[in-house]
mmCIF file of C-alpha atoms in Angstrom:
data_model
loop_
_atom_site.group_PDB
_atom_site.id
_atom_site.type_symbol
_atom_site.label_atom_id
_atom_site.label_comp_id
_atom_site.label_asym_id
_atom_site.label_seq_id
_atom_site.Cartn_x
_atom_site.Cartn_y
_atom_site.Cartn_z
ATOM 1 C CA UNK A 44 -3.313 -26.501 -3.353
ATOM 2 C CA UNK A 45 -0.132 -27.702 -1.851
ATOM 3 C CA UNK A 46 2.700 -25.260 -1.890
ATOM 4 C CA UNK A 47 5.008 -27.550 -3.752
ATOM 5 C CA UNK A 48 2.589 -28.138 -6.344
ATOM 6 C CA UNK A 49 1.848 -24.612 -6.736
ATOM 7 C CA UNK A 50 5.357 -23.619 -7.117
ATOM 8 C CA UNK A 51 5.925 -26.121 -9.975
ATOM 9 C CA UNK A 52 3.594 -23.943 -12.030
ATOM 10 C CA UNK A 53 5.143 -21.219 -14.442
ATOM 11 C CA UNK A 54 6.097 -18.059 -12.547
ATOM 12 C CA UNK A 55 3.656 -16.016 -14.701
ATOM 13 C CA UNK A 56 0.682 -18.195 -13.954
ATOM 14 C CA UNK A 57 1.519 -18.048 -10.168
ATOM 15 C CA UNK A 58 1.481 -14.354 -10.308
ATOM 16 C CA UNK A 59 -1.879 -14.361 -12.105
ATOM 17 C CA UNK A 60 -3.092 -16.931 -9.489
ATOM 18 C CA UNK A 61 -1.838 -14.792 -6.635
ATOM 19 C CA UNK A 62 -3.455 -11.376 -8.149
ATOM 20 C CA UNK A 63 -6.681 -13.269 -8.599
ATOM 21 C CA UNK A 64 -6.718 -14.338 -5.021
ATOM 22 C CA UNK A 65 -5.946 -10.839 -3.801
ATOM 23 C CA UNK A 66 -8.639 -9.330 -6.127
ATOM 24 C CA UNK A 67 -10.953 -11.924 -4.945
ATOM 25 C CA UNK A 68 -10.680 -10.838 -1.382
ATOM 26 C CA UNK A 69 -11.014 -7.186 -2.555
ATOM 27 C CA UNK A 70 -14.221 -7.992 -4.701
ATOM 28 C CA UNK A 71 -15.956 -10.045 -2.138
ATOM 29 C CA UNK A 72 -15.046 -8.102 0.892
ATOM 30 C CA UNK A 73 -11.126 -4.893 3.584
ATOM 31 C CA UNK A 74 -10.234 -3.617 6.953
ATOM 32 C CA UNK A 75 -9.316 -0.248 8.184
ATOM 33 C CA UNK A 76 -5.373 -0.192 8.882
ATOM 34 C CA UNK A 77 -5.234 -3.415 10.903
ATOM 35 C CA UNK A 78 -2.892 -5.402 8.695
ATOM 36 C CA UNK A 79 -1.492 -8.676 9.485
ATOM 37 C CA UNK A 80 1.979 -7.912 11.046
ATOM 38 C CA UNK A 81 3.771 -10.436 9.152
ATOM 39 C CA UNK A 82 7.448 -10.917 8.326
ATOM 40 C CA UNK A 83 9.259 -13.770 6.732
ATOM 41 C CA UNK A 84 9.121 -17.192 8.582
ATOM 42 C CA UNK A 85 12.283 -18.511 6.998
ATOM 43 C CA UNK A 86 14.456 -19.409 9.837
ATOM 44 C CA UNK A 87 17.565 -18.098 8.174
ATOM 45 C CA UNK A 88 15.957 -15.060 6.906
ATOM 46 C CA UNK A 89 13.871 -13.728 9.696
ATOM 47 C CA UNK A 90 16.873 -12.855 12.012
ATOM 48 C CA UNK A 91 17.424 -9.696 9.764
ATOM 49 C CA UNK A 92 15.435 -6.397 10.611
ATOM 50 C CA UNK A 93 12.660 -6.700 7.936
ATOM 51 C CA UNK A 94 9.702 -4.722 9.508
ATOM 52 C CA UNK A 95 6.288 -6.308 9.808
ATOM 53 C CA UNK A 96 3.556 -5.426 7.394
ATOM 54 C CA UNK A 97 2.148 -2.114 8.527
ATOM 55 C CA UNK A 98 -0.411 0.626 7.544
ATOM 56 C CA UNK A 99 -0.129 4.381 6.967
ATOM 57 C CA UNK A 100 -2.219 5.778 9.575
ATOM 58 C CA UNK A 101 -0.083 6.975 12.621
ATOM 59 C CA UNK A 102 -1.575 7.391 16.263
ATOM 60 C CA UNK A 103 -2.852 10.597 17.225
ATOM 61 C CA UNK A 104 -1.255 12.409 20.099
ATOM 62 C CA UNK A 105 -2.028 10.666 23.381
ATOM 63 C CA UNK A 106 -3.410 7.396 21.732
ATOM 64 C CA UNK A 107 -1.704 4.161 22.348
ATOM 65 C CA UNK A 108 -2.158 0.615 20.990
ATOM 66 C CA UNK A 109 -0.263 -2.711 21.785
ATOM 67 C CA UNK A 110 -0.437 -5.962 19.955
ATOM 68 C CA UNK A 111 0.429 -9.696 20.671
ATOM 69 C CA UNK A 112 1.257 -11.724 17.637
ATOM 70 C CA UNK A 113 1.824 -15.586 17.476
ATOM 71 C CA UNK A 114 3.042 -17.169 14.303
ATOM 72 C CA UNK A 115 3.536 -20.964 13.814
ATOM 73 C CA UNK A 116 5.658 -22.106 10.564
ATOM 74 C CA UNK A 117 6.231 -25.534 9.752
ATOM 75 C CA UNK A 118 9.273 -26.044 7.593
ATOM 76 C CA UNK A 119 9.722 -29.146 5.171
ATOM 77 C CA UNK A 120 12.346 -28.472 2.429
ATOM 78 C CA UNK A 121 15.755 -29.206 1.217
ATOM 79 C CA UNK A 122 18.013 -28.243 -1.867
ATOM 80 C CA UNK A 123 21.309 -28.396 -3.278
ATOM 81 C CA UNK A 124 23.011 -26.165 -6.098
ATOM 82 C CA UNK A 125 26.315 -25.864 -7.123
ATOM 83 C CA UNK A 126 27.950 -26.970 -3.836
ATOM 84 C CA UNK A 127 25.662 -25.036 -1.783
ATOM 85 C CA UNK A 128 22.970 -26.836 0.307
ATOM 86 C CA UNK A 129 20.179 -26.000 2.774
ATOM 87 C CA UNK A 130 18.009 -28.357 5.005
ATOM 88 C CA UNK A 131 14.817 -26.914 6.501
ATOM 89 C CA UNK A 132 13.069 -29.523 8.740
ATOM 90 C CA UNK A 133 11.236 -28.562 11.894
ATOM 91 C CA UNK A 134 8.897 -25.894 13.365
ATOM 92 C CA UNK A 135 9.366 -22.285 14.491
ATOM 93 C CA UNK A 136 7.385 -20.093 16.787
ATOM 94 C CA UNK A 137 7.441 -16.358 16.559
ATOM 95 C CA UNK A 138 5.750 -14.491 19.386
ATOM 96 C CA UNK A 139 5.959 -10.551 19.342
ATOM 97 C CA UNK A 140 4.775 -7.926 21.824
ATOM 98 C CA UNK A 141 4.416 -4.459 20.274
ATOM 99 C CA UNK A 142 3.599 -1.039 21.571
ATOM 100 C CA UNK A 143 2.834 2.247 19.924
ATOM 101 C CA UNK A 144 2.053 5.531 21.247
ATOM 102 C CA UNK A 145 1.336 8.862 19.648
ATOM 103 C CA UNK A 146 3.622 11.341 21.316
ATOM 104 C CA UNK A 147 2.388 14.249 19.015
ATOM 105 C CA UNK A 148 0.315 14.752 15.939
ATOM 106 C CA UNK A 149 3.646 14.418 14.056
ATOM 107 C CA UNK A 150 5.536 11.571 15.808
ATOM 108 C CA UNK A 151 4.605 8.118 16.777
ATOM 109 C CA UNK A 152 7.010 5.912 18.634
ATOM 110 C CA UNK A 153 6.991 2.142 19.497
ATOM 111 C CA UNK A 154 8.928 -1.064 20.341
ATOM 112 C CA UNK A 155 8.743 -4.488 19.319
ATOM 113 C CA UNK A 156 9.795 -7.369 21.720
ATOM 114 C CA UNK A 157 10.008 -10.714 20.034
ATOM 115 C CA UNK A 158 10.476 -14.429 21.321
ATOM 116 C CA UNK A 159 11.841 -16.891 18.873
ATOM 117 C CA UNK A 160 11.599 -20.671 19.474
ATOM 118 C CA UNK A 161 12.624 -23.550 16.862
ATOM 119 C CA UNK A 162 11.720 -27.170 17.585
ATOM 120 C CA UNK A 163 10.619 -30.325 16.166
ATOM 121 C CA UNK A 164 7.325 -29.656 16.400
ATOM 122 C CA UNK A 165 3.866 -31.351 16.414
ATOM 123 C CA UNK A 166 2.147 -30.595 13.099
ATOM 124 C CA UNK A 167 4.046 -32.942 10.492
ATOM 125 C CA UNK A 168 1.491 -35.915 10.865
ATOM 126 C CA UNK A 169 -1.486 -33.520 10.797
ATOM 127 C CA UNK A 170 -0.138 -31.913 7.573
ATOM 128 C CA UNK A 171 0.755 -35.059 5.835
ATOM 129 C CA UNK A 172 -2.987 -36.386 6.481
ATOM 130 C CA UNK A 173 -4.400 -33.015 5.188
ATOM 131 C CA UNK A 174 -2.433 -33.469 2.134
ATOM 132 C CA UNK A 175 -3.424 -37.250 1.723
ATOM 133 C CA UNK A 176 -7.057 -36.291 2.041
ATOM 134 C CA UNK A 177 -6.992 -33.849 -0.561
ATOM 135 C CA UNK A 178 -4.618 -35.919 -2.696
ATOM 136 C CA UNK A 179 -1.742 -33.409 -2.299
ATOM 137 C CA UNK A 180 1.855 -34.381 -2.494
ATOM 138 C CA UNK A 181 4.007 -35.167 0.505
ATOM 139 C CA UNK A 182 7.384 -35.375 -1.663
ATOM 140 C CA UNK A 183 9.226 -32.894 0.600
ATOM 141 C CA UNK A 184 7.961 -34.700 3.789
ATOM 142 C CA UNK A 185 10.016 -37.880 3.641
ATOM 143 C CA UNK A 186 11.996 -37.432 6.746
ATOM 144 C CA UNK A 187 11.134 -38.455 10.145
ATOM 145 C CA UNK A 188 8.322 -36.793 11.711
ATOM 146 C CA UNK A 189 8.589 -33.752 14.147
ATOM 147 C CA UNK A 190 12.321 -33.470 14.313
ATOM 148 C CA UNK A 191 14.439 -30.432 14.045
ATOM 149 C CA UNK A 192 17.192 -30.015 11.267
ATOM 150 C CA UNK A 193 18.282 -26.545 10.198
ATOM 151 C CA UNK A 194 21.621 -27.005 8.024
ATOM 152 C CA UNK A 195 23.322 -24.560 5.624
ATOM 153 C CA UNK A 196 26.570 -25.689 3.914
ATOM 154 C CA UNK A 197 28.701 -23.363 1.636
ATOM 155 C CA UNK A 198 32.443 -23.191 1.061
ATOM 156 C CA UNK A 199 32.836 -19.629 1.891
ATOM 157 C CA UNK A 200 31.403 -19.850 5.345
ATOM 158 C CA UNK A 201 31.263 -22.146 8.196
ATOM 159 C CA UNK A 202 28.620 -24.919 8.150
ATOM 160 C CA UNK A 203 25.589 -24.018 10.247
ATOM 161 C CA UNK A 204 23.621 -26.621 12.023
ATOM 162 C CA UNK A 205 20.711 -26.389 14.408
ATOM 163 C CA UNK A 206 19.173 -29.672 15.543
ATOM 164 C CA UNK A 207 18.307 -29.136 19.183
ATOM 165 C CA UNK A 208 15.286 -27.010 20.091
ATOM 166 C CA UNK A 209 15.666 -23.490 21.550
ATOM 167 C CA UNK A 210 13.674 -20.569 22.636
ATOM 168 C CA UNK A 211 14.729 -17.090 23.622
ATOM 169 C CA UNK A 212 14.545 -13.291 23.071
ATOM 170 C CA UNK A 213 14.879 -12.148 19.608
ATOM 171 C CA UNK A 214 16.244 -8.922 18.193
ATOM 172 C CA UNK A 215 14.206 -6.029 19.898
ATOM 173 C CA UNK A 216 13.233 -3.202 17.098
ATOM 174 C CA UNK A 217 12.487 0.508 18.232
ATOM 175 C CA UNK A 218 10.064 2.374 15.649
ATOM 176 C CA UNK A 219 9.130 5.701 14.825
ATOM 177 C CA UNK A 220 6.520 7.189 12.395
ATOM 178 C CA UNK A 221 6.297 10.533 11.022
ATOM 179 C CA UNK A 222 2.851 11.418 9.290
ATOM 180 C CA UNK A 223 3.221 13.489 6.176
ATOM 181 C CA UNK A 224 0.185 15.636 5.111
ATOM 182 C CA UNK A 225 0.818 17.180 1.877
ATOM 183 C CA UNK A 226 -1.966 19.481 0.961
ATOM 184 C CA UNK A 227 -2.890 17.608 -2.221
ATOM 185 C CA UNK A 228 -3.833 14.570 0.129
ATOM 186 C CA UNK A 229 -7.638 13.861 0.368
ATOM 187 C CA UNK A 230 -8.937 13.507 4.009
ATOM 188 C CA UNK A 231 -9.370 9.635 3.437
ATOM 189 C CA UNK A 232 -5.727 9.414 2.645
ATOM 190 C CA UNK A 233 -2.543 8.901 4.638
ATOM 191 C CA UNK A 234 1.172 9.214 3.981
ATOM 192 C CA UNK A 235 3.536 8.225 6.696
ATOM 193 C CA UNK A 236 7.276 7.850 6.771
ATOM 194 C CA UNK A 237 8.261 4.848 8.982
ATOM 195 C CA UNK A 238 11.666 3.895 10.393
ATOM 196 C CA UNK A 239 12.851 1.065 12.677
ATOM 197 C CA UNK A 240 15.939 0.269 14.477
ATOM 198 C CA UNK A 241 16.755 -3.479 15.165
ATOM 199 C CA UNK A 242 19.080 -4.160 17.943
ATOM 200 C CA UNK A 243 21.323 -7.375 18.586
ATOM 201 C CA UNK A 244 19.529 -8.655 21.468
ATOM 202 C CA UNK A 245 19.067 -12.303 20.063
ATOM 203 C CA UNK A 246 21.224 -15.251 20.142
ATOM 204 C CA UNK A 247 22.644 -15.472 16.566
ATOM 205 C CA UNK A 248 23.938 -19.148 16.842
ATOM 206 C CA UNK A 249 20.361 -20.177 17.912
ATOM 207 C CA UNK A 250 18.668 -18.172 15.040
ATOM 208 C CA UNK A 251 17.001 -15.832 17.576
ATOM 209 C CA UNK A 252 18.730 -12.856 15.814
ATOM 210 C CA UNK A 253 21.453 -11.725 13.374
ATOM 211 C CA UNK A 254 23.988 -10.330 15.964
ATOM 212 C CA UNK A 255 24.129 -7.096 14.016
ATOM 213 C CA UNK A 256 22.065 -3.784 13.888
ATOM 214 C CA UNK A 257 19.656 -3.269 11.027
ATOM 215 C CA UNK A 258 17.673 0.129 10.045
ATOM 216 C CA UNK A 259 14.845 0.221 7.635
ATOM 217 C CA UNK A 260 13.117 3.215 6.158
ATOM 218 C CA UNK A 261 9.922 3.107 4.079
ATOM 219 C CA UNK A 262 7.063 5.241 2.762
ATOM 220 C CA UNK A 263 3.543 4.122 3.513
ATOM 221 C CA UNK A 264 0.264 5.249 1.652
ATOM 222 C CA UNK A 265 -3.390 4.284 2.540
ATOM 223 C CA UNK A 266 -6.659 5.066 1.152
ATOM 224 C CA UNK A 267 -9.898 4.752 2.944
ATOM 225 C CA UNK A 268 -13.191 4.236 0.679
ATOM 226 C CA UNK A 269 -11.108 3.431 -2.277
ATOM 227 C CA UNK A 270 -12.521 3.936 -5.756
ATOM 228 C CA UNK A 271 -15.646 5.320 -4.118
ATOM 229 C CA UNK A 272 -16.380 2.109 -2.370
ATOM 230 C CA UNK A 273 -17.114 2.754 1.224
ATOM 231 C CA UNK A 274 -16.315 -0.566 2.541
ATOM 232 C CA UNK A 275 -12.959 -0.636 0.867
ATOM 233 C CA UNK A 276 -9.520 0.227 2.202
ATOM 234 C CA UNK A 277 -6.307 -0.045 0.333
ATOM 235 C CA UNK A 278 -2.518 0.227 1.625
ATOM 236 C CA UNK A 279 0.784 0.321 -0.242
ATOM 237 C CA UNK A 280 4.364 0.778 0.799
ATOM 238 C CA UNK A 281 7.931 0.640 -0.438
ATOM 239 C CA UNK A 282 11.397 0.875 1.571
ATOM 240 C CA UNK A 283 14.806 -0.334 2.062
ATOM 241 C CA UNK A 284 16.551 -2.262 4.866
ATOM 242 C CA UNK A 285 20.124 -1.603 5.720
ATOM 243 C CA UNK A 286 21.582 -4.742 7.408
ATOM 244 C CA UNK A 287 24.695 -4.804 9.559
ATOM 245 C CA UNK A 288 27.143 -7.766 9.163
ATOM 246 C CA UNK A 289 25.412 -10.838 10.671
ATOM 247 C CA UNK A 290 27.326 -13.296 12.894
ATOM 248 C CA UNK A 291 26.348 -16.291 10.418
ATOM 249 C CA UNK A 292 26.304 -14.984 6.842
ATOM 250 C CA UNK A 293 28.479 -11.765 6.676
ATOM 251 C CA UNK A 294 30.706 -12.892 3.706
ATOM 252 C CA UNK A 295 27.807 -13.414 1.505
ATOM 253 C CA UNK A 296 25.380 -10.958 2.783
ATOM 254 C CA UNK A 297 23.375 -8.284 0.808
ATOM 255 C CA UNK A 298 23.566 -5.110 2.983
ATOM 256 C CA UNK A 299 20.690 -3.273 1.299
ATOM 257 C CA UNK A 300 17.537 -5.227 0.878
ATOM 258 C CA UNK A 301 14.469 -3.571 -0.892
ATOM 259 C CA UNK A 302 10.819 -4.490 0.441
ATOM 260 C CA UNK A 303 7.451 -3.477 -0.411
ATOM 261 C CA UNK A 304 3.785 -4.464 -0.003
ATOM 262 C CA UNK A 305 0.023 -3.809 -0.904
ATOM 263 C CA UNK A 306 -3.209 -4.740 0.882
ATOM 264 C CA UNK A 307 -6.847 -4.604 0.582
ATOM 265 C CA UNK A 308 -9.430 -4.728 3.396
ATOM 266 C CA UNK A 309 -13.205 -5.120 3.057
ATOM 267 C CA UNK A 310 -15.534 -4.266 6.012
ATOM 268 C CA UNK A 311 -18.496 -6.430 6.114
ATOM 269 C CA UNK A 312 -19.644 -4.312 9.168
ATOM 270 C CA UNK A 313 -18.122 -2.327 12.185
ATOM 271 C CA UNK A 314 -16.921 -5.705 13.658
ATOM 272 C CA UNK A 315 -15.752 -8.106 11.061
ATOM 273 C CA UNK A 316 -13.687 -7.816 7.882
ATOM 274 C CA UNK A 317 -11.754 -9.692 5.445
ATOM 275 C CA UNK A 318 -7.988 -8.626 4.738
ATOM 276 C CA UNK A 319 -5.615 -9.822 1.814
ATOM 277 C CA UNK A 320 -1.923 -8.280 1.562
ATOM 278 C CA UNK A 321 1.083 -9.122 -0.518
ATOM 279 C CA UNK A 322 4.591 -8.533 0.973
ATOM 280 C CA UNK A 323 7.699 -8.749 -1.115
ATOM 281 C CA UNK A 324 11.419 -8.658 -0.142
ATOM 282 C CA UNK A 325 14.725 -8.760 -2.005
ATOM 283 C CA UNK A 326 17.641 -11.112 -1.383
ATOM 284 C CA UNK A 327 19.444 -10.961 1.950
ATOM 285 C CA UNK A 328 22.199 -13.231 0.785
ATOM 286 C CA UNK A 329 24.023 -14.024 -2.677
ATOM 287 C CA UNK A 330 22.695 -17.477 -3.054
ATOM 288 C CA UNK A 331 21.530 -19.791 -6.103
ATOM 289 C CA UNK A 332 19.030 -21.449 -3.626
ATOM 290 C CA UNK A 333 15.392 -20.537 -4.155
ATOM 291 C CA UNK A 334 15.258 -20.970 -0.276
ATOM 292 C CA UNK A 335 17.326 -17.757 0.261
ATOM 293 C CA UNK A 336 16.095 -15.885 -2.652
ATOM 294 C CA UNK A 337 13.395 -13.080 -3.144
ATOM 295 C CA UNK A 338 10.102 -13.537 -1.664
ATOM 296 C CA UNK A 339 6.409 -12.548 -2.493
ATOM 297 C CA UNK A 340 4.103 -13.579 0.136
ATOM 298 C CA UNK A 341 0.252 -13.771 0.025
ATOM 299 C CA UNK A 342 -1.500 -13.260 3.332
ATOM 300 C CA UNK A 343 -5.243 -13.808 3.573
ATOM 301 C CA UNK A 344 -7.696 -13.922 6.536
ATOM 302 C CA UNK A 345 -9.920 -12.039 8.599
ATOM 303 C CA UNK A 346 -10.423 -9.667 11.539
ATOM 304 C CA UNK A 347 -12.962 -9.302 14.419
ATOM 305 C CA UNK A 348 -13.473 -6.318 16.636
ATOM 306 C CA UNK A 349 -14.879 -7.146 20.009
ATOM 307 C CA UNK A 350 -17.755 -4.528 20.955
ATOM 308 C CA UNK A 351 -16.978 -1.615 23.208
ATOM 309 C CA UNK A 352 -13.562 -2.759 24.762
ATOM 310 C CA UNK A 353 -11.053 -1.711 22.051
ATOM 311 C CA UNK A 354 -9.967 -5.447 21.400
ATOM 312 C CA UNK A 355 -9.421 -6.946 18.151
ATOM 313 C CA UNK A 356 -8.406 -10.517 16.969
ATOM 314 C CA UNK A 357 -7.055 -11.559 13.573
ATOM 315 C CA UNK A 358 -6.159 -14.848 11.897
ATOM 316 C CA UNK A 359 -4.164 -15.100 8.744
ATOM 317 C CA UNK A 360 -2.581 -17.841 6.416
ATOM 318 C CA UNK A 361 0.563 -17.448 4.709
ATOM 319 C CA UNK A 362 1.387 -18.472 1.019
ATOM 320 C CA UNK A 363 4.418 -18.338 -0.994
ATOM 321 C CA UNK A 364 3.893 -17.145 -4.480
ATOM 322 C CA UNK A 365 7.234 -17.357 -6.132
ATOM 323 C CA UNK A 366 9.854 -19.773 -4.550
ATOM 324 C CA UNK A 367 10.769 -21.618 -1.465
ATOM 325 C CA UNK A 368 12.103 -18.477 0.625
ATOM 326 C CA UNK A 369 9.130 -18.983 2.917
ATOM 327 C CA UNK A 370 7.750 -22.034 4.489
ATOM 328 C CA UNK A 371 5.360 -24.816 3.446
ATOM 329 C CA UNK A 372 2.798 -23.879 6.103
ATOM 330 C CA UNK A 373 2.448 -20.629 8.276
ATOM 331 C CA UNK A 374 -0.450 -19.376 10.253
ATOM 332 C CA UNK A 375 -0.552 -16.081 12.280
ATOM 333 C CA UNK A 376 -2.956 -15.269 15.239
ATOM 334 C CA UNK A 377 -2.971 -11.674 16.729
ATOM 335 C CA UNK A 378 -4.673 -9.704 19.446
ATOM 336 C CA UNK A 379 -4.810 -5.979 19.506
ATOM 337 C CA UNK A 380 -6.035 -3.326 21.943
ATOM 338 C CA UNK A 381 -6.252 0.358 21.440
ATOM 339 C CA UNK A 382 -6.508 3.054 23.793
ATOM 340 C CA UNK A 383 -7.300 6.861 23.268
ATOM 341 C CA UNK A 384 -8.662 8.783 20.325
ATOM 342 C CA UNK A 385 -7.343 7.821 17.011
ATOM 343 C CA UNK A 386 -5.949 4.453 18.175
#
């Protein structure tokens, strides 16, 4: 189903549809703390320090893990409400190299180094042909193919326009995790407090960063062999992001943004599994536009662990369940490597 057709359905129906997709992935197949590290793909919202979807299990002392993630997001949307307008046409590429290390049994530290690129892209004709093949609408794809146009207009702030491609370092994030082990938790459960500090290392004028420092704090819970089903793992988290005043949207910005998510992971065997997760976020700016509103994303895909070398490869597809706050089409490819016990 094409996103624009899907989004015209009543909100309650879309919620039920998303829930059925998630439950279908649970009932048919889970993972084990190897969630898709997905964030928002909206070029105007990804500048903030929303942490990637994570699990609750922290690394043991001496264990380490690194992960390279590549996301491709194709944008095709435009809207005008009460003097406020936005145009999203082009493609964004988000690459991130993360490293985590268990310092002690009570502390995990890490860093995320992202690269952000925006361009006209190459996927417009392919997506349009795919839609035509299945009888889906291309109503939002009326402009020239493979051109870049990110525009936001509003009286309270300066008009923002990006129509030439760019690539560069994004906002680096420093991360810490503190495992919590209350006595009432079972051996198959984990409870962890995670925090991140986003530094203003990216160029805000090119939408590589926000130009400000953001801090997030969240509580993560996971349960292996959920409901007595050996192959099923579940995870959930909730937290809040405190945003510094960005260079672009400070006059209309929300400085406190709630976020949360839940995921299910089914192991077919020791190497192959299916993963589904829902990730929600509040509003980053005060806006009447759906493109800048709350977001509820569904991520579905699979993960494959290579035999005996600590490498894992995952592939996921992102679908927006409520509004246009995320993109028309987004995919993620992720390669991980773990070292040491408990990684």
